[in-house]
Short mmCIF file of C-alpha atoms and ligand atoms in Angstrom, two decimals:
data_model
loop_
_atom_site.label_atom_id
_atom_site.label_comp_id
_atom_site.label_asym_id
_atom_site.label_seq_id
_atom_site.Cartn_x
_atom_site.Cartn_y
_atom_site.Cartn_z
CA UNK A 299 0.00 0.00 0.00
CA UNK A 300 1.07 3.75 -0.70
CA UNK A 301 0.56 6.63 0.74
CA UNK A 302 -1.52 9.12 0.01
CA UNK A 303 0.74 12.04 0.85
CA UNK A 304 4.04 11.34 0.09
CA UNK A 305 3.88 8.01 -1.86
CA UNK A 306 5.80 6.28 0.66
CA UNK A 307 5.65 2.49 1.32
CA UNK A 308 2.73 2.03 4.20
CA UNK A 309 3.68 -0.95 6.97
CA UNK A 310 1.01 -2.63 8.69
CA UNK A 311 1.57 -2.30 12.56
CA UNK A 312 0.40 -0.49 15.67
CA UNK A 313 -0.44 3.21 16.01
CA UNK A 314 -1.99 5.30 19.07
CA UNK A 315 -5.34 7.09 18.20
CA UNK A 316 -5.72 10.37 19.88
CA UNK A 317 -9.78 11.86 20.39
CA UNK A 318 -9.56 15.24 21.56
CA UNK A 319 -13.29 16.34 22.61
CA UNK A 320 -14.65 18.92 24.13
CA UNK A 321 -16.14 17.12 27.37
CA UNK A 322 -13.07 14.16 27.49
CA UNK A 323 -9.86 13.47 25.55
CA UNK A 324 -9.13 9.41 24.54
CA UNK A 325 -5.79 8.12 24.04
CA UNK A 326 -5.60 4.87 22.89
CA UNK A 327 -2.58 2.73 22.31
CA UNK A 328 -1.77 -0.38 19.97
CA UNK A 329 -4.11 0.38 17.63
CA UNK A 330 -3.96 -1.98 14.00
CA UNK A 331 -3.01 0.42 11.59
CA UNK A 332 -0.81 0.99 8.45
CA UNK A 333 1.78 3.71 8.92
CA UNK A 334 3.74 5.32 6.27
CA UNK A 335 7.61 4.21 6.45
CA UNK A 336 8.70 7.92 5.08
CA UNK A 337 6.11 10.83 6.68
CA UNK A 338 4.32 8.66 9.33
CA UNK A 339 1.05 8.98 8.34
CA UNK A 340 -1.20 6.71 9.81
CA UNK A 341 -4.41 5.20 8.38
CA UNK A 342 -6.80 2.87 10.24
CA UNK A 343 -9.11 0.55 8.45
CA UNK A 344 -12.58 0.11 8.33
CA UNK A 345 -12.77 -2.33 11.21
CA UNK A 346 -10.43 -0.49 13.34
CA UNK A 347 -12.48 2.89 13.18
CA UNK A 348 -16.11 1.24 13.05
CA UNK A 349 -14.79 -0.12 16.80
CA UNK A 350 -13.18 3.30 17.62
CA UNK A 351 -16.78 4.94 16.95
CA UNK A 352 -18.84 2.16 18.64
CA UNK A 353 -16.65 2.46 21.88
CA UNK A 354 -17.30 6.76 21.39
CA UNK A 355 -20.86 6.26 21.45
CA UNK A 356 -20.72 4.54 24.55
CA UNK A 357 -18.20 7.00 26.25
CA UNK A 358 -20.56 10.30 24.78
CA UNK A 359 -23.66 8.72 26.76
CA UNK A 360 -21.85 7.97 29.53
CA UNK A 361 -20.07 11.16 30.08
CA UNK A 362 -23.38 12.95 29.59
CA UNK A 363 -24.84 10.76 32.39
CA UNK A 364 -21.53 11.74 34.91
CA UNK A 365 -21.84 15.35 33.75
CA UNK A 366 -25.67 15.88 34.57
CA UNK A 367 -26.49 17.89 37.66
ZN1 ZN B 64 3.87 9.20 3.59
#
């Protein structure tokens, strides 16, 4: 796979995946994704960021529960 940016060779591996929010900030680490060899791009795949936004849903409704007065 290339990448989109610099045309660099992309290597399949582990990336962190940074959410910054308003209300919380995730950090997650060892993460599947490809990662350029020359600029460092990363790029999840479908399955990877289908999970990702599955496991925000969850965190949005329950930070909205811990924030309510
Ligand atoms: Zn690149």
């Amino acid at each position: 796979m290339k990448c989109l940016y610099c045309d660099g060779e992309m290597e399949k591996t582990k990336s962190s995946y940074t959410i910054n929010r308003k209300d919380y900030h995730l950090f997650l680490e060892e993460v599947p994704a490809y990662v350029c060899t020359k600029c460092k791009e990363k790029l999840f795949e479908e399955t990877e960021v289908e999970a990702i936004q599955k496991l925000i849903r969850h965190l949005e409704s329950d930070v909205r529960q811990l924030q309510r007065v």
